[in-house]
Amino acid sequence: MPNNRRSRIITQGVARSPNRAMLRAVGFGDGDFDKPIVGVANGHSTMNPCNAGIQPLVDRAMTALSEAGAKPQVFGFPTVTDGIGMGTEGMKYSLVSREVIADAIEVAVMGQCMDGVLCVGGCDKNMPGAMMAMARMNVPAIFVYAGTIKPGHWKGQTLTIVSPFEAVGAFTAGKMLREDFEGIEKNACPTVGACGGQYTANTMSSSFEALGMSLLGSSQMASPDPEKADSAADSASALVNAIDLDLKPRDIITRKSIENAITLVMATGGSTNAVLHYLAIASAARVEWTIDDFERIRGRVPVLCDLKPSGRFVAVDFHAAGGVPQVLKMLLAHGLVHGDCMTITGRTLGEELAGIPDAPRGDQQVIRPWSKPMYPQGHLAILKGNLAPEGCVAKITGLKSLAITGPARVFDSESAALDAIMAKKIQPGDVMVIRYEGPKGGPGMREMLAPTSALIGQGLGESVGLITDGRFSGGTWGMVVGHVAPEAYVGGAIALVQEGDSITIDAHRLLVQLNVAETELARRRTRWQAPPPRYTEGVLAKYMRLVSTASRGAITDAG
């Protein structure tokens, strides 16, 4: 291999003999020192279904790398699973884990002078954490998604991980029998794999195909299926070719390829978390990208896919219908993606899509014809106003009304808000405010899936607004606005809201407004004091000191 520059830093010359001696202890022979060293970073964990199926993919990738002439070396990174941590203090570690994953991969690859890295991950933060590391390090790299879970079923209903959360609200509201409540919980997750709708994991994995950093067609496969392991082997071969070509992440991750990725997110109805994560990925890749770029793309891209959480179908249905390649080809045919962007295969996106038809098959309902989209514009709207001068994110699919004005119901934590919902203290027309859950205030910017699902379960998803400086699960839908910046902990206007204040959420006008006079807000500001930090030591305290505003991606290495 002509371009294994980094491994030769370790292995060549008399002075490097001790390095070679240590490598011999882990299986290197004389012929291996001229091979590129390729890390296989992975988040295998038996603690969660998202990552429990990773080991077979790692094994296939290791074999394929060896057969392609590389010397693979495996190492792990930690993972936190949102579905298990949701609604608990553990959820504060979820977004933090994105930074830990990125740092762990960087430390291993750069500390051992590897020539490339293949990352295998399943749960939500595995994807952006790995991609941030790849962009930072800029050594040849590819991402392999661990695969989606297969849907569960109960009495003819298709289930995902969101189903049990919504069942909690329905059961407590007296709208569901205990038999069905327990049946949903026991049948929602029948296999290994990441959450099955177009939630955060499937959003990010599918967008990596559009970005050019994962193989086309690989992101919506079911984790237990043989084709998923085959895709890991194919990815390994593609990576060795990229090392041979000296093709690096920053050759692939550009402003145009990020536009492709966000266009795909909009067209598939993806997660609000894509906004936060692509701000972070762009920063790591040194690409100019702001929160306003998401709104620019939203205005021109239709939602083409009928996928959960607001639609009917799940990831395996999407894959069977043609998946990401089919949607990308439709977007390319209508001039909405850049076909000249380079991909990890060494071919352009247009070349990769050459054999895909311009229109979806007529025997499926997941991918809509161009003439009949789900919605004429994208679903992730960037709202601004006196409540969020830096911006915030609203997910506006599946709603009959895109505007609400109502009295504020103010809560200083997710748990307090959930208690009020479960006690049936929230009424139609209310606008809930959940604050001090931002990057610094939480710390960790928890996802509000428990309260939003409880609202849905109680039948309040269309009639109650919710605003937070925290985040939302990819499984959330409803009149919800998150990532409010500046956050409450640093004195953002959301900290000044009082019970009963009038608040307007208006997606038509891209507005989130606290209807209180500026003189009154100025008076409140003089009396406001930041609460004491919830953590003073350990990783959460460290994160709190370092993390940026959500409008910059909640990154910890901001310049």
CSV table of N, CA and C in Angstrom, one decimal, residues 9-77:
chain,number,residue,atom,x,y,z
A,9,ILE,N,5.4,5.6,10.6
A,9,ILE,CA,6.0,6.4,11.7
A,9,ILE,C,6.4,5.4,12.8
A,10,ILE,N,5.6,4.4,13.1
A,10,ILE,CA,5.8,3.5,14.1
A,10,ILE,C,6.9,2.4,13.7
A,11,THR,N,6.8,1.9,12.5
A,11,THR,CA,7.4,0.6,12.2
A,11,THR,C,8.7,0.7,11.5
A,12,GLN,N,9.1,1.8,10.9
A,12,GLN,CA,10.3,1.9,10.1
A,12,GLN,C,11.5,2.4,11.0
A,13,GLY,N,12.7,1.9,10.7
A,13,GLY,CA,13.9,2.4,11.2
A,13,GLY,C,14.3,1.6,12.5
A,14,VAL,N,15.6,1.6,12.8
A,14,VAL,CA,16.2,0.9,13.9
A,14,VAL,C,15.6,1.5,15.2
A,15,ALA,N,15.4,2.8,15.2
A,15,ALA,CA,14.9,3.4,16.4
A,15,ALA,C,13.5,3.0,16.8
A,16,ARG,N,12.8,2.4,15.8
A,16,ARG,CA,11.4,2.0,16.1
A,16,ARG,C,11.4,0.5,16.5
A,17,SER,N,12.5,-0.1,16.7
A,17,SER,CA,12.5,-1.6,17.1
A,17,SER,C,11.6,-1.9,18.3
A,18,PRO,N,11.7,-1.0,19.4
A,18,PRO,CA,10.8,-1.3,20.5
A,18,PRO,C,9.4,-1.3,20.2
A,19,ASN,N,9.0,-0.4,19.3
A,19,ASN,CA,7.6,-0.3,18.9
A,19,ASN,C,7.2,-1.6,18.2
A,20,ARG,N,8.0,-2.1,17.4
A,20,ARG,CA,7.7,-3.4,16.7
A,20,ARG,C,7.7,-4.5,17.6
A,21,ALA,N,8.5,-4.5,18.7
A,21,ALA,CA,8.5,-5.6,19.6
A,21,ALA,C,7.2,-5.7,20.3
A,22,MET,N,6.6,-4.5,20.7
A,22,MET,CA,5.3,-4.5,21.4
A,22,MET,C,4.2,-5.0,20.4
A,23,LEU,N,4.3,-4.6,19.2
A,23,LEU,CA,3.3,-5.0,18.2
A,23,LEU,C,3.4,-6.5,17.9
A,24,ARG,N,4.6,-7.1,18.0
A,24,ARG,CA,4.7,-8.6,17.8
A,24,ARG,C,3.9,-9.3,18.9
A,25,ALA,N,3.8,-8.7,20.1
A,25,ALA,CA,3.1,-9.3,21.2
A,25,ALA,C,1.6,-9.4,21.0
A,26,VAL,N,1.1,-8.6,20.1
A,26,VAL,CA,-0.3,-8.7,19.8
A,26,VAL,C,-0.6,-9.3,18.4
A,27,GLY,N,0.4,-10.0,17.9
A,27,GLY,CA,0.2,-10.8,16.7
A,27,GLY,C,0.8,-10.3,15.4
A,28,PHE,N,1.6,-9.2,15.4
A,28,PHE,CA,2.2,-8.7,14.2
A,28,PHE,C,3.4,-9.7,13.8
A,29,GLY,N,3.5,-10.0,12.6
A,29,GLY,CA,4.6,-10.7,12.0
A,29,GLY,C,5.4,-9.8,11.1
A,30,ASP,N,6.5,-10.4,10.6
A,30,ASP,CA,7.4,-9.5,9.7
A,30,ASP,C,6.7,-8.9,8.6
A,31,GLY,N,5.7,-9.6,7.9
A,31,GLY,CA,5.1,-9.0,6.8
A,31,GLY,C,4.0,-8.0,7.1
A,32,ASP,N,3.7,-7.9,8.4
A,32,ASP,CA,2.6,-7.0,8.8
A,32,ASP,C,3.0,-5.5,8.9
A,33,PHE,N,4.3,-5.3,9.1
A,33,PHE,CA,4.7,-3.9,9.4
A,33,PHE,C,4.6,-3.0,8.2
A,34,ASP,N,4.4,-3.5,7.0
A,34,ASP,CA,4.2,-2.7,5.8
A,34,ASP,C,2.7,-2.5,5.5
A,35,LYS,N,1.9,-3.1,6.3
A,35,LYS,CA,0.4,-3.0,6.1
A,35,LYS,C,-0.1,-1.7,6.8
A,36,PRO,N,-1.2,-1.1,6.3
A,36,PRO,CA,-1.8,0.0,7.0
A,36,PRO,C,-2.5,-0.6,8.3
A,37,ILE,N,-2.3,0.1,9.4
A,37,ILE,CA,-3.0,-0.3,10.6
A,37,ILE,C,-4.3,0.4,10.6
A,38,VAL,N,-5.4,-0.4,10.8
A,38,VAL,CA,-6.7,0.2,10.7
A,38,VAL,C,-7.5,-0.1,12.0
A,39,GLY,N,-7.9,0.9,12.7
A,39,GLY,CA,-8.7,0.7,13.9
A,39,GLY,C,-10.1,0.3,13.6
A,40,VAL,N,-10.6,-0.6,14.4
A,40,VAL,CA,-12.1,-0.9,14.3
A,40,VAL,C,-12.7,-0.5,15.6
A,41,ALA,N,-13.2,0.8,15.7
A,41,ALA,CA,-13.7,1.3,16.9
A,41,ALA,C,-15.2,0.9,16.9
A,42,ASN,N,-15.6,0.5,18.1
A,42,ASN,CA,-17.0,0.0,18.2
A,42,ASN,C,-17.6,0.2,19.6
A,43,GLY,N,-18.9,0.3,19.6
A,43,GLY,CA,-19.6,0.5,20.9
A,43,GLY,C,-20.4,-0.7,21.3
A,44,HIS,N,-19.9,-1.9,21.1
A,44,HIS,CA,-20.6,-3.1,21.5
A,44,HIS,C,-20.9,-3.1,23.0
A,45,SER,N,-22.1,-3.4,23.3
A,45,SER,CA,-22.6,-3.4,24.7
A,45,SER,C,-23.7,-4.3,24.9
A,46,THR,N,-23.7,-5.1,25.9
A,46,THR,CA,-24.9,-6.0,26.2
A,46,THR,C,-25.9,-5.3,27.0
A,47,MET,N,-25.7,-4.0,27.3
A,47,MET,CA,-26.7,-3.2,28.1
A,47,MET,C,-27.9,-2.7,27.3
A,48,ASN,N,-27.8,-2.7,26.0
A,48,ASN,CA,-28.9,-2.1,25.2
A,48,ASN,C,-29.0,-2.8,23.9
A,49,PRO,N,-30.2,-2.9,23.4
A,49,PRO,CA,-30.5,-3.6,22.1
A,49,PRO,C,-29.8,-2.8,20.9
A,50,CYS,N,-29.6,-1.5,21.0
A,50,CYS,CA,-29.0,-0.8,19.9
A,50,CYS,C,-27.6,-1.3,19.6
A,51,ASN,N,-26.9,-1.7,20.6
A,51,ASN,CA,-25.4,-2.0,20.4
A,51,ASN,C,-25.1,-3.5,20.7
A,52,ALA,N,-26.1,-4.2,21.1
A,52,ALA,CA,-25.9,-5.6,21.4
A,52,ALA,C,-25.6,-6.5,20.2
A,53,GLY,N,-25.9,-6.1,19.0
A,53,GLY,CA,-25.6,-6.8,17.8
A,53,GLY,C,-24.4,-6.4,17.1
A,54,ILE,N,-23.5,-5.7,17.7
A,54,ILE,CA,-22.3,-5.1,17.0
A,54,ILE,C,-21.2,-6.1,16.8
A,55,GLN,N,-21.0,-7.0,17.8
A,55,GLN,CA,-19.8,-7.9,17.7
A,55,GLN,C,-19.7,-8.7,16.4
A,56,PRO,N,-20.8,-9.3,15.9
A,56,PRO,CA,-20.7,-10.0,14.6
A,56,PRO,C,-20.3,-9.1,13.5
A,57,LEU,N,-20.7,-7.8,13.5
A,57,LEU,CA,-20.3,-6.9,12.5
A,57,LEU,C,-18.8,-6.5,12.6
A,58,VAL,N,-18.3,-6.4,13.8
A,58,VAL,CA,-16.9,-6.2,14.0
A,58,VAL,C,-16.1,-7.4,13.5
A,59,ASP,N,-16.5,-8.6,13.8
A,59,ASP,CA,-15.8,-9.8,13.4
A,59,ASP,C,-15.7,-9.8,11.8
A,60,ARG,N,-16.8,-9.5,11.1
A,60,ARG,CA,-16.8,-9.5,9.7
A,60,ARG,C,-15.9,-8.4,9.1
A,61,ALA,N,-15.9,-7.3,9.8
A,61,ALA,CA,-15.1,-6.2,9.3
A,61,ALA,C,-13.6,-6.5,9.5
A,62,MET,N,-13.3,-7.1,10.6
A,62,MET,CA,-11.9,-7.5,10.9
A,62,MET,C,-11.4,-8.5,9.9
A,63,THR,N,-12.2,-9.5,9.5
A,63,THR,CA,-11.8,-10.4,8.5
A,63,THR,C,-11.6,-9.8,7.2
A,64,ALA,N,-12.5,-8.9,6.8
A,64,ALA,CA,-12.5,-8.3,5.5
A,64,ALA,C,-11.3,-7.3,5.4
A,65,LEU,N,-10.9,-6.6,6.5
A,65,LEU,CA,-9.8,-5.8,6.5
A,65,LEU,C,-8.5,-6.6,6.3
A,66,SER,N,-8.4,-7.7,6.9
A,66,SER,CA,-7.2,-8.6,6.8
A,66,SER,C,-7.1,-9.1,5.4
A,67,GLU,N,-8.3,-9.5,4.8
A,67,GLU,CA,-8.3,-10.0,3.4
A,67,GLU,C,-7.9,-9.0,2.4
A,68,ALA,N,-8.2,-7.7,2.7
A,68,ALA,CA,-7.9,-6.6,1.8
A,68,ALA,C,-6.5,-6.1,2.0
A,69,GLY,N,-5.7,-6.7,2.9
A,69,GLY,CA,-4.3,-6.3,3.0
A,69,GLY,C,-4.0,-5.3,4.1
A,70,ALA,N,-4.9,-5.1,5.1
A,70,ALA,CA,-4.7,-4.2,6.2
A,70,ALA,C,-4.4,-5.0,7.4
A,71,LYS,N,-4.0,-4.4,8.5
A,71,LYS,CA,-3.8,-5.0,9.8
A,71,LYS,C,-4.8,-4.4,10.8
A,72,PRO,N,-5.9,-5.0,11.0
A,72,PRO,CA,-7.0,-4.4,11.8
A,72,PRO,C,-6.7,-4.5,13.3
A,73,GLN,N,-7.0,-3.5,14.1
A,73,GLN,CA,-6.8,-3.5,15.5
A,73,GLN,C,-8.1,-3.0,16.2
A,74,VAL,N,-8.7,-3.8,17.0
A,74,VAL,CA,-10.0,-3.4,17.6
A,74,VAL,C,-9.9,-2.7,18.9
A,75,PHE,N,-10.8,-1.7,19.1
A,75,PHE,CA,-10.9,-1.1,20.4
A,75,PHE,C,-12.3,-0.6,20.5
A,76,GLY,N,-12.7,-0.3,21.8
A,76,GLY,CA,-14.1,0.1,22.1
A,76,GLY,C,-14.3,1.5,22.5
A,77,PHE,N,-15.5,2.0,22.4
A,77,PHE,CA,-15.8,3.3,23.0
A,77,PHE,C,-17.1,3.1,23.8
